[in-house]
Amino acid sequence: MDKHFINGKWAASTSGETSAAIDPSTGKEYGRIAVGTIEDIDAAVKAARAAFENGPWGRLTAAERGRLLLKFAALIIEKKDELAAIESRDTGKPRTVARNDVDAAARYFEYYGGAADKVYGDTIPYLNNHFVAVVREAKGVTGHILPWNYPMQMFGRTLAPSLAAGNATVLKPAEAASASILRLAELATEAGLPDGAINVVTGAGGKIGTALAGHPGVDFISFTGSPEVGQIIQKTAADNGFVANFLCRTIYAMSGVGYRLMRG
């Protein structure tokens, strides 16, 4: 748990530093998490970019992606007791609530696994002897900044549609609740998702969350948290010239799907 998960492997922080993981129900330290750096974010984004552009993840068909997501969902359910124990200890919530969160996370991957090959384009009436079509494509590399209170649910809610669309992903979980996210990333690899499809960097949001939102290799960012921090992320993303979607006071749709207009 004291390492990042980058390109399908455990990786120590370039800072060499770790911070305490605290069980809120007892106030006691039960482990350590890596303190991420800008260099760690850069490594994770580059791994995601390589997976999307040149790796096996980017070469999969939509149906193949869907099958992997369904396999991942089944593995989440298989590991339900383990994941619920991790989530309960990391967030301080009752074990029964944590078990429900495992079910929710799995359900997102089931839903979007089934939907992966059903993202259709459109044809648009235009002039005579012209053909206009809208083709939906993956954005590329999507960044995800998750909250502390429902990490597993938000992992499923934001990651499943992005992966289904074909994007490669980089996650920054809340520094107070990273354990279940790291375990899920490891399980995704066990389920067969190629290296680089999911990358996780842990640490303080003020530093590496901003670095993720401002990285030139990121095409889309999703953020769940306070409106105040959301404004910072939105400005950083806008300065970097890409889209940011949020779950703050207002809920916006998140998909990680881009649109390309084709005329013929």
Coordinates of N, CA and C in Angstrom, one line a residue, residues 1 8 46 54 58 61 82 117 130 154 181 224 244 264:
M1 N 0.8 -1.2 0.0 CA 0.0 0.0 0.0 C 0.8 1.3 0.0
G8 N 0.9 -1.2 -14.5 CA 0.7 -2.5 -14.1 C 1.6 -3.0 -13.1
K46 N 2.4 9.2 -18.8 CA 3.1 8.6 -19.9 C 2.7 7.2 -20.1
N54 N -0.1 3.1 -28.3 CA 0.7 2.0 -28.8 C 0.6 0.7 -28.2
G58 N -5.1 0.1 -26.4 CA -5.6 0.9 -27.5 C -6.0 0.1 -28.7
T61 N -10.8 -4.0 -29.5 CA -12.1 -3.6 -30.0 C -13.1 -3.3 -28.8
E82 N -13.0 -9.1 1.2 CA -11.7 -8.4 1.3 C -11.8 -6.9 1.0
D117 N -19.7 -1.7 -26.5 CA -19.8 -1.8 -28.0 C -21.2 -1.3 -28.5
H130 N -24.0 15.2 -50.3 CA -23.1 15.3 -49.1 C -23.5 14.3 -48.1
M154 N -17.0 5.7 -6.4 CA -16.5 6.7 -7.4 C -15.5 6.2 -8.4
I181 N -8.7 1.7 -3.6 CA -8.4 2.1 -5.0 C -7.2 1.4 -5.5
T224 N -14.4 15.0 -8.2 CA -15.5 14.9 -7.2 C -15.0 15.5 -5.9
A244 N -13.0 19.7 -18.3 CA -13.1 19.2 -16.9 C -14.6 19.1 -16.6
G264 N -18.6 14.2 -46.1 CA -18.2 13.5 -47.4 C -19.1 13.9 -48.5

